[in-house]
Amino acid sequence: MTAPSSSPSALRIRKAAVLGAGVMGAQIAAHLTNANVETVLFDLPAKDGPKSGIALKAIENLKKLSPAPLADSTRAAAIIPANYEDDLEHLKDVDLVIEAIAERMDWKLDLYKKIAPYVSKTAVLASNTSGLSINGLAEALPEEMRHRFTGVHFFNPPRYMHLVELIPTRLTNKDVLAGLEAFLTTTVGKGVVYAKDTPNFIGNRIGVFSMLATMHHTEQFKLGFDVVDALTGPAVGRPKSATYRTADVVGLDTMAHVIKTMADTLADDPWHAYFKAPVWLSGLIEQGALGQKTGAGFYRKAGKDIVVLDVAKRDYRASEQKASDEVAAILAIKDPAEKFGKLRASSDPQAQFLWATFRDLFHYTAYHLADIADTARDVDFAIRWGYGWKLGPFETWQAAGWQQVAGWIAEDIAAGKAMSKAPLPAWVTDGRAGVHGKEGSWSAASSSYKPRSQHPVYQRQLFPDPILGEKFDQGSTVWENDGVRLWTLGDDGVGIISFKTKMNTVNDQVLDGIQHAIGIAEEKLKAVVIWQNSEPFSAGADLKGALGLLQAGKIKDFEAMVANFQRTSMCIKHSLVPVVSAVRGLALGGGCEFQMHSARTVAALESYIGLVEAGVGLLPAGGGLHELAVRAAQANPADPFESLKKVFETVAMAKVSASALEAKQLGLLRDSDIVVFNAYELLYVAKKVSLSLAESGYRPPLYNRNVPVAGDVGTATFKASLANLQAGYFASEHDVAIATRIADTLCGGAIERGSLVDEEWLLELERKHFVELAQTEKTQARIAHTMTTGKPLRN
């Protein structure tokens, strides 16, 4: 089940077609299929084998890609393979056509002429070009189709990158755009930014320029590619892949193609002289070293080591990805103004390099703002959502002190240090404090500040992604302790429980806090949503506190903590008001158990859910195994063992779902739980679901006194499969001991198959096995190892 859209202007898209089964086309088709949109994937007719063989091969390949384009691999079968010779009739009942063929204007125009007679009179046609003129493409269409045509640019990989650029033509109908924006936001889960029809639009125009500036200054300051990656990754709020690793992942030939597009189409750009591939980039391409896809680029693997290209030696050397001590200390400074001041003042080549790359990025972005985007907000979101930066270029500049940095840039331009002599636009130095403020974000094209979009779809985002300095209503606190805050937002009677711990882990204050908050809600509120202000939902129990009790020999206190965990889960399950868990990101261990006991879970697509206790030598004991046993009995009272097979493997192997859809396959979410594609809409949907449960006269499930169990026969069957794993060295002796206890709990203990037990029996079994495992030397070693290294120990 997926959440419905409340926007009156959402396009009703039942069926879509994607033209082009290349890397992007196939993955866009996969993500539309994730969202339950029936999708036809077209490509050229194959010369040999089945006519739609190219599309068929692309669909098969989706299952092998990492990260996975499909949120549930079984969905590959739902994509319909097609070819342009036999299957154009499919287009007659399609509501949305996305063209994603190679970046050749002539090929695209030919294809449009071919499909035009088959496309229905109401279908929207969009091109996923990354930089060709949308108005130029529109000219190939019959006049009656032009108002339904637009650019829609997904970023790679389409499932995971939040950004979609929407590029209207001069003729695109406003209602078509509004409908498409709502569809892309809610159904597909994206962040939509409107871009003007200029080469490479916003994201790639600014992002690729930033990479070109970085490459230019790499040469200027004679730095190694590995050092540059150490400076331009997480140290400055950007992804781990930084600059040169990113180029390797994208493909050096693709990178060179984008640079050439800029050179060919931006002849009047004051930075045009820099729109060329550096000598060493061209050299790598000539040798066929195109990055990750060919096994070598700026980096390559040598055995287990990663080696980096050394331009001077024309060979690879060991990678030493590290900033100098002085620069590392500067980058650790919290205050951006002080940090930028020190970078500019330092004589360290690495500091000078960083200042130069930021200066030229700020200069370029300000100079082109009026041409490429409506507002500075669009630029910052495009770079954050499309390139994974924590702050966009304008936000970074404003945080560092707008006028101070503007003065430094102007000085460097005058001194001939900047990449271009182009002057800063007059608005930059008019005394402003920045481009984002209370009135909105600066539009250079209209010389005014513009507020956020008033499109109805954004009313679903109670806490949208904030731009620098933006504050949203934090609601009214009803009650709080050191572990949780119970609060309300608006007057709908829904209480929200949010954790206060690091990674939203679960400790005694959280357990006591949830129970107390639910007690208050039963007296004063209609419903409760468990929702965190930021990811993860919960990384599970606080292992440090648990290990401390064990090492101090406080077994009674440890047992009491486990009992309190179970009591909290049962409090969630049997609350007189519906408790809905709103999950995004990690929901591990106890976090997974809380959502399992909720009346309903509303999970963002990118939710990674798992009962991972086996990895630290334990078993789930916050009621998780008890709940799985109860569900198995409800699903198949005559033989619960059938329903336990899948969940036993899930728990014993500490599997974590790669999406909310996969969590349903693994038995960690129910069929009735709801999947939301846009994480910013999660709280809105969870509140609506909790209210609808309350309005329908919600009552908690009855305490179950007659749970049929699989018994000792079920446990013996599981043990037999474990013996095979151990014999093949796939499981250690301790792995088998843990899994055997999991099996015993799920099957109801050493009793006859088909026996009836009550829920407390199952909870006691869970506690007993958990406490006994926790006292073993091997489990304590696993916990300690995980806490110190963050990795599991196989002992």
Coordinates of N, CA, C and O in Angstrom, one line a residue, residues 85-179:
E85 N 9.7 -1.0 -33.0 CA 9.1 -1.5 -34.3 C 7.8 -2.1 -34.1 O 6.8 -1.9 -34.8
D86 N 7.6 -2.9 -33.0 CA 6.4 -3.7 -32.8 C 5.4 -3.1 -31.8 O 4.3 -3.5 -31.8
D87 N 6.0 -2.3 -30.9 CA 5.2 -2.0 -29.7 C 4.7 -0.6 -29.4 O 4.3 -0.2 -28.3
L88 N 4.8 0.2 -30.5 CA 4.4 1.6 -30.3 C 2.9 1.8 -29.9 O 2.5 2.8 -29.3
E89 N 2.1 0.8 -30.2 CA 0.7 0.8 -29.8 C 0.5 1.0 -28.3 O -0.4 1.5 -27.8
H90 N 1.5 0.5 -27.5 CA 1.5 0.6 -26.0 C 1.4 2.1 -25.6 O 0.8 2.4 -24.6
L91 N 1.9 3.0 -26.5 CA 1.9 4.4 -26.1 C 0.5 5.0 -26.0 O 0.3 6.1 -25.4
K92 N -0.5 4.3 -26.6 CA -1.8 4.9 -26.7 C -2.5 5.0 -25.4 O -3.4 5.9 -25.2
D93 N -2.1 4.1 -24.4 CA -2.8 4.2 -23.1 C -1.8 4.6 -22.0 O -2.0 4.3 -20.8
V94 N -0.7 5.3 -22.4 CA 0.3 5.7 -21.4 C 0.0 7.2 -21.0 O -0.4 8.0 -21.9
D95 N 0.2 7.5 -19.7 CA -0.1 8.9 -19.2 C 1.2 9.7 -19.2 O 1.1 11.0 -19.1
L96 N 2.3 9.1 -19.1 CA 3.6 9.8 -19.0 C 4.7 9.1 -19.9 O 4.9 7.9 -19.7
V97 N 5.3 9.8 -20.8 CA 6.4 9.3 -21.6 C 7.7 10.0 -21.2 O 7.7 11.2 -21.3
I98 N 8.7 9.3 -20.7 CA 10.0 9.9 -20.4 C 11.0 9.4 -21.4 O 11.3 8.2 -21.5
E99 N 11.6 10.3 -22.2 CA 12.6 9.9 -23.2 C 14.0 10.0 -22.5 O 14.3 11.0 -21.9
A100 N 14.8 8.9 -22.6 CA 16.1 8.9 -21.9 C 17.1 8.2 -22.8 O 17.9 7.4 -22.4
I101 N 17.1 8.6 -24.1 CA 18.1 8.0 -25.0 C 19.4 8.8 -25.0 O 19.5 9.9 -24.3
A102 N 20.4 8.5 -25.8 CA 21.7 9.1 -25.8 C 21.6 10.6 -26.1 O 20.6 11.1 -26.7
E103 N 22.6 11.4 -25.6 CA 22.5 12.9 -25.7 C 22.8 13.3 -27.2 O 23.8 14.1 -27.4
R104 N 22.0 12.9 -28.1 CA 22.2 13.4 -29.5 C 20.9 14.0 -29.9 O 19.8 13.4 -30.0
M105 N 20.9 15.3 -30.2 CA 19.7 16.1 -30.6 C 19.1 15.4 -31.8 O 17.8 15.2 -31.8
D106 N 19.8 15.0 -32.8 CA 19.2 14.4 -34.0 C 18.5 13.1 -33.8 O 17.4 12.9 -34.3
W107 N 19.1 12.3 -32.9 CA 18.4 11.0 -32.5 C 17.1 11.2 -31.8 O 16.1 10.6 -32.0
K108 N 17.2 12.2 -30.9 CA 16.0 12.5 -30.1 C 14.9 13.0 -31.0 O 13.7 12.6 -30.9
L109 N 15.2 13.9 -31.9 CA 14.2 14.5 -32.8 C 13.6 13.4 -33.7 O 12.4 13.4 -33.9
D110 N 14.4 12.5 -34.2 CA 13.9 11.4 -35.0 C 12.9 10.6 -34.2 O 11.9 10.2 -34.7
L111 N 13.3 10.3 -33.0 CA 12.4 9.4 -32.1 C 11.1 10.1 -31.9 O 10.0 9.5 -31.9
Y112 N 11.1 11.4 -31.6 CA 9.8 12.2 -31.3 C 8.9 12.1 -32.5 O 7.7 11.9 -32.4
K113 N 9.5 12.2 -33.7 CA 8.6 12.1 -35.0 C 8.0 10.7 -35.1 O 6.9 10.6 -35.5
K114 N 8.8 9.7 -34.7 CA 8.3 8.3 -34.8 C 7.1 8.0 -33.8 O 6.2 7.4 -34.2
I115 N 7.3 8.6 -32.6 CA 6.2 8.2 -31.5 C 5.0 9.2 -31.6 O 4.0 8.8 -31.1
A116 N 5.2 10.4 -32.1 CA 4.1 11.4 -32.0 C 2.7 10.8 -32.4 O 1.7 11.1 -31.7
P117 N 2.6 10.1 -33.5 CA 1.2 9.6 -33.9 C 0.6 8.7 -32.9 O -0.6 8.5 -32.9
Y118 N 1.4 8.1 -32.0 CA 0.9 7.1 -31.1 C 0.6 7.6 -29.7 O -0.2 7.0 -28.9
V119 N 1.1 8.8 -29.3 CA 1.0 9.3 -28.0 C -0.4 9.9 -27.8 O -0.9 10.7 -28.7
S120 N -1.1 9.6 -26.7 CA -2.4 10.0 -26.5 C -2.5 11.5 -26.3 O -1.5 12.2 -26.0
K121 N -3.7 12.1 -26.5 CA -3.9 13.6 -26.5 C -3.7 14.2 -25.1 O -3.6 15.4 -25.0
T122 N -3.6 13.3 -24.1 CA -3.5 13.9 -22.7 C -2.2 13.5 -22.1 O -1.9 14.0 -21.0
A123 N -1.4 12.7 -22.7 CA -0.1 12.2 -22.1 C 0.9 13.4 -22.0 O 0.9 14.2 -22.9
V124 N 1.7 13.3 -21.0 CA 2.8 14.3 -20.8 C 4.0 13.6 -21.4 O 4.3 12.4 -21.1
L125 N 4.8 14.4 -22.1 CA 6.0 13.9 -22.7 C 7.2 14.7 -22.1 O 7.1 15.9 -22.1
A126 N 8.2 14.0 -21.6 CA 9.3 14.6 -21.0 C 10.6 14.1 -21.5 O 10.7 12.9 -21.7
S127 N 11.7 14.9 -21.6 CA 13.0 14.4 -21.9 C 13.9 14.4 -20.7 O 14.0 15.4 -20.0
N128 N 14.6 13.3 -20.5 CA 15.5 13.2 -19.4 C 16.9 13.7 -19.8 O 17.9 13.2 -19.4
T129 N 17.0 14.6 -20.8 CA 18.3 15.1 -21.2 C 19.0 15.8 -20.0 O 18.4 16.4 -19.1
S130 N 20.4 15.7 -20.0 CA 21.1 16.3 -18.9 C 21.6 17.7 -19.3 O 22.3 18.4 -18.6
G131 N 21.4 18.1 -20.6 CA 21.9 19.4 -20.9 C 21.5 20.0 -22.3 O 21.8 21.2 -22.6
L132 N 20.8 19.2 -23.1 CA 20.3 19.8 -24.4 C 19.2 20.7 -24.3 O 18.4 20.7 -23.3
S133 N 19.0 21.6 -25.2 CA 18.0 22.6 -25.2 C 16.6 22.0 -25.2 O 16.3 21.3 -26.2
I134 N 15.8 22.3 -24.2 CA 14.4 21.7 -24.2 C 13.5 22.4 -25.2 O 12.7 21.8 -25.9
N135 N 13.7 23.7 -25.4 CA 13.0 24.4 -26.5 C 13.3 23.9 -27.8 O 12.5 23.7 -28.7
G136 N 14.6 23.6 -28.0 CA 15.1 23.0 -29.3 C 14.4 21.7 -29.6 O 14.0 21.4 -30.7
L137 N 14.3 20.8 -28.5 CA 13.7 19.5 -28.7 C 12.2 19.7 -29.0 O 11.6 18.9 -29.8
A138 N 11.5 20.6 -28.4 CA 10.1 20.8 -28.5 C 9.7 21.1 -30.0 O 8.6 20.8 -30.4
E139 N 10.7 21.7 -30.7 CA 10.4 22.1 -32.1 C 10.1 20.9 -33.0 O 9.5 21.0 -34.0
A140 N 10.5 19.7 -32.6 CA 10.3 18.5 -33.4 C 8.9 17.9 -33.2 O 8.5 17.1 -34.0
L141 N 8.2 18.4 -32.2 CA 6.9 17.9 -31.9 C 5.8 18.5 -32.7 O 5.9 19.7 -33.0
P142 N 4.7 17.8 -33.0 CA 3.5 18.5 -33.5 C 3.1 19.6 -32.6 O 3.2 19.4 -31.4
E143 N 2.5 20.6 -33.1 CA 2.2 21.8 -32.3 C 1.2 21.4 -31.1 O 1.4 22.0 -30.0
E144 N 0.3 20.5 -31.4 CA -0.7 20.2 -30.3 C 0.0 19.5 -29.1 O -0.6 19.3 -28.0
M145 N 1.2 19.0 -29.3 CA 1.9 18.3 -28.2 C 2.8 19.2 -27.4 O 3.2 18.8 -26.3
R146 N 3.1 20.3 -27.9 CA 4.2 21.1 -27.3 C 3.9 21.6 -25.9 O 4.7 21.8 -25.1
H147 N 2.6 21.9 -25.7 CA 2.2 22.4 -24.3 C 2.3 21.3 -23.3 O 2.2 21.6 -22.1
R148 N 2.4 20.0 -23.7 CA 2.5 18.9 -22.8 C 4.0 18.4 -22.7 O 4.2 17.3 -22.2
F149 N 4.9 19.1 -23.2 CA 6.3 18.7 -23.2 C 7.2 19.5 -22.3 O 7.0 20.7 -22.2
T150 N 8.1 18.8 -21.6 CA 9.0 19.5 -20.7 C 10.3 18.7 -20.5 O 10.3 17.5 -20.8
G151 N 11.3 19.3 -19.9 CA 12.5 18.6 -19.5 C 12.3 18.1 -18.1 O 11.7 18.8 -17.3
V152 N 12.7 16.8 -17.9 CA 12.6 16.3 -16.5 C 13.9 15.5 -16.3 O 14.1 14.4 -16.8
H153 N 14.8 16.1 -15.5 CA 16.2 15.5 -15.4 C 16.4 14.9 -14.1 O 16.6 15.5 -13.1
F154 N 16.4 13.5 -14.1 CA 16.8 12.7 -12.9 C 18.3 12.7 -12.8 O 19.0 12.7 -13.8
F155 N 18.7 12.5 -11.5 CA 20.2 12.4 -11.3 C 20.5 10.9 -11.0 O 19.6 10.2 -10.5
N156 N 21.7 10.5 -11.3 CA 22.1 9.1 -11.2 C 22.7 8.8 -9.8 O 23.6 9.5 -9.4
P157 N 22.3 7.7 -9.1 CA 21.2 6.8 -9.5 C 19.8 7.3 -9.1 O 19.6 7.8 -8.0
P158 N 18.8 7.1 -10.0 CA 17.5 7.8 -9.9 C 16.8 7.4 -8.6 O 16.0 8.2 -8.1
R159 N 16.9 6.2 -8.1 CA 16.2 5.8 -6.9 C 16.7 6.6 -5.7 O 15.9 7.0 -4.8
Y160 N 18.0 6.9 -5.6 CA 18.6 7.4 -4.4 C 18.8 8.9 -4.4 O 18.8 9.5 -3.4
M161 N 19.1 9.5 -5.6 CA 19.3 10.9 -5.7 C 18.0 11.7 -5.6 O 17.1 11.4 -6.3
H162 N 17.9 12.6 -4.6 CA 16.7 13.3 -4.4 C 16.2 14.3 -5.5 O 15.1 14.6 -5.6
L163 N 17.2 14.8 -6.2 CA 16.9 15.9 -7.1 C 16.3 15.4 -8.4 O 16.7 14.4 -9.0
V164 N 15.3 16.2 -8.9 CA 14.8 16.1 -10.2 C 14.7 17.6 -10.7 O 14.0 18.4 -10.1
E165 N 15.3 17.9 -11.8 CA 15.2 19.2 -12.4 C 14.0 19.2 -13.4 O 14.0 18.4 -14.2
L166 N 13.2 20.2 -13.2 CA 12.0 20.4 -14.2 C 12.3 21.6 -15.0 O 12.6 22.7 -14.5
I167 N 12.4 21.4 -16.4 CA 12.8 22.5 -17.2 C 11.7 22.7 -18.3 O 11.6 22.0 -19.3
P168 N 10.8 23.7 -18.0 CA 9.7 24.0 -18.9 C 10.2 24.6 -20.2 O 11.3 25.3 -20.2
T169 N 9.5 24.5 -21.3 CA 9.7 25.2 -22.5 C 8.9 26.5 -22.4 O 8.2 26.7 -21.4
R170 N 9.0 27.4 -23.4 CA 8.2 28.6 -23.4 C 6.7 28.3 -23.5 O 5.9 29.1 -23.1
L171 N 6.4 27.1 -24.0 CA 5.0 26.8 -24.2 C 4.4 25.8 -23.2 O 3.2 25.5 -23.3
T172 N 5.2 25.2 -22.3 CA 4.7 24.2 -21.4 C 3.5 24.7 -20.6 O 3.6 25.8 -19.9
N173 N 2.4 24.0 -20.6 CA 1.2 24.4 -19.8 C 1.5 24.4 -18.3 O 2.1 23.4 -17.8
K174 N 1.1 25.4 -17.6 CA 1.3 25.5 -16.1 C 0.7 24.4 -15.3 O 1.3 23.9 -14.4
D175 N -0.5 24.0 -15.8 CA -1.2 22.9 -15.0 C -0.4 21.6 -15.2 O -0.4 20.7 -14.3
V176 N 0.1 21.4 -16.4 CA 0.9 20.1 -16.7 C 2.1 20.1 -15.7 O 2.4 19.1 -15.1
L177 N 2.8 21.3 -15.6 CA 4.0 21.4 -14.7 C 3.6 21.1 -13.3 O 4.3 20.4 -12.5
A178 N 2.5 21.8 -12.8 CA 2.0 21.6 -11.4 C 1.7 20.1 -11.1 O 2.0 19.6 -10.1
G179 N 1.0 19.5 -12.1 CA 0.7 18.1 -11.9 C 1.9 17.2 -11.9 O 2.0 16.3 -11.0

